XYZ file of C-alpha atoms in Angstrom:
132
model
C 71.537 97.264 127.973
C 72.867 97.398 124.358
C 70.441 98.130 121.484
C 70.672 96.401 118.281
C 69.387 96.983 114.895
C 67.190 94.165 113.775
C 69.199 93.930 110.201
C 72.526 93.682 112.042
C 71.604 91.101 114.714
C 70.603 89.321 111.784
C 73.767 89.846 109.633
C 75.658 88.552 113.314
C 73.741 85.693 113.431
C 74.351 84.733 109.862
C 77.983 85.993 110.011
C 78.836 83.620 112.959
C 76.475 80.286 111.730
C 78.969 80.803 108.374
C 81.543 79.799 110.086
C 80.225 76.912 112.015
C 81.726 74.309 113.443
C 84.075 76.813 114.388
C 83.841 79.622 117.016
C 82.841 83.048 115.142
C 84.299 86.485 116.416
C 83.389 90.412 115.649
C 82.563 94.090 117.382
C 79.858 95.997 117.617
C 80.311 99.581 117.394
C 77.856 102.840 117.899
C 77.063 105.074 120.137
C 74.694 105.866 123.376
C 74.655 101.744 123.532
C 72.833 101.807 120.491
C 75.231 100.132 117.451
C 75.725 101.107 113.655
C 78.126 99.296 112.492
C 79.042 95.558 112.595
C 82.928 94.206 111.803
C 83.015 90.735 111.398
C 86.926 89.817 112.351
C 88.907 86.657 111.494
C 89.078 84.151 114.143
C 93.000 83.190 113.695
C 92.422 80.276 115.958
C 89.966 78.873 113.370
C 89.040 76.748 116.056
C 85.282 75.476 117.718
C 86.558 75.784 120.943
C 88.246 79.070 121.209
C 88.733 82.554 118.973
C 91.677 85.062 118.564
C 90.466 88.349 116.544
C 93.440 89.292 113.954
C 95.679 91.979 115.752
C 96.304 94.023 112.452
C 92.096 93.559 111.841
C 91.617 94.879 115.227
C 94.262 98.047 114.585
C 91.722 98.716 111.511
C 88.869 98.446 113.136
C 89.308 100.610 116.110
C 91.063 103.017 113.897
C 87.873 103.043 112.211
C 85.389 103.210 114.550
C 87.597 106.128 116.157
C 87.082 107.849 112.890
C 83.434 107.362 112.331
C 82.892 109.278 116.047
C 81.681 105.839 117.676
C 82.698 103.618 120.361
C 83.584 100.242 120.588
C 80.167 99.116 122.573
C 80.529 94.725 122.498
C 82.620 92.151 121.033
C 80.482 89.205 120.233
C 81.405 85.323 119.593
C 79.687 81.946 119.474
C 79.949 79.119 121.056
C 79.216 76.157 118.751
C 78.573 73.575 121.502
C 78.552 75.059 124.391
C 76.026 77.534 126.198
C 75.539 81.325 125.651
C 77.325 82.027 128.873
C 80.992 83.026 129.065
C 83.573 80.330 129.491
C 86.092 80.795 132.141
C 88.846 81.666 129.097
C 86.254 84.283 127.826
C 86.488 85.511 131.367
C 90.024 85.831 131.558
C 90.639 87.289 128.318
C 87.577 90.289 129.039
C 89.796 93.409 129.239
C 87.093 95.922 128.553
C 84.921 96.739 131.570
C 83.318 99.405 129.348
C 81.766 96.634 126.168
C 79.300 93.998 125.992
C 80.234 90.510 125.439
C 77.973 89.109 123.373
C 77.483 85.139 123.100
C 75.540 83.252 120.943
C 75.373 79.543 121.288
C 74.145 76.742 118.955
C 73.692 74.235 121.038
C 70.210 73.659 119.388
C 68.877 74.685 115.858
C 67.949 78.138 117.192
C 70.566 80.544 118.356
C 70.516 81.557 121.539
C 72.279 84.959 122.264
C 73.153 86.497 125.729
C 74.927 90.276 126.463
C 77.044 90.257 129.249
C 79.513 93.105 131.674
C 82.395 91.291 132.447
C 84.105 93.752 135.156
C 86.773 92.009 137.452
C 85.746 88.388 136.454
C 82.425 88.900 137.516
C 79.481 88.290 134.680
C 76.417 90.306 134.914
C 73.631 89.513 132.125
C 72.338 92.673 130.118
C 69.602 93.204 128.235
C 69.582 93.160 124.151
C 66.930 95.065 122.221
C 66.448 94.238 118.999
C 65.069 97.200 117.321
C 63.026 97.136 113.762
């Protein structure tokens, strides 16, 4: 289960339909499951099939989060065309058992966004809360 803040599900959905048609990456960071802070990274691939977060971004970032006393707790991305289920790259490239991957698909007008534990290339949906 990962809690979200309604005004920062909202700035993630608006962050990644930006940069549509391409795939749209970022991290989620907090604590107790419950995030505070959004980074919205640079997908070097610029691609709307695949996304590659910025190494030197990601340095920042988790030097960041480090410093603010929270913990990395998902790394979302969308999927322009394709469900809100994780591909079988997004599998392979999962390194942290400990995050949330977040999808969110626009396959239709409305967004539709899926948590998942990806732990030894197995994919087990989680609950989101979206809290006011």
């Amino acid at each position: 289960m990962i809690e979200i803040p309604k005004n920062i599900y909202e700035e993630m959905i608006s962050y990644v339909r930006s940069k549509l048609p391409n795939e749209a990456c970022g991290i989620l960071a907090g604590t107790d499951n419950c995030v505070k802070r959004i980074y919205k990274m640079r997908n070097v691939d610029e691609s709307p099939e695949s996304y590659l977060m910025d190494p030197h971004e990601q340095i920042r970032v988790m030097k960041d989060i480090r410093e603010n006393d929270m913990k990395m707790l998902a790394i979302f991305h969308s999927h322009p065309y394709t469900p809100a289920r994780p591909s079988e790259k997004d599998i392979n490239m999962a390194f942290y058992d400990d995050v949330h991957y977040i999808i969110i698909s626009f396959m239709t007008n409305i967004p539709d966004v899926k948590a998942f534990k990806i732990i030894e290339k197995t994919t087990t949906m989680e609950k989101i809360i979206i809290k006011d």
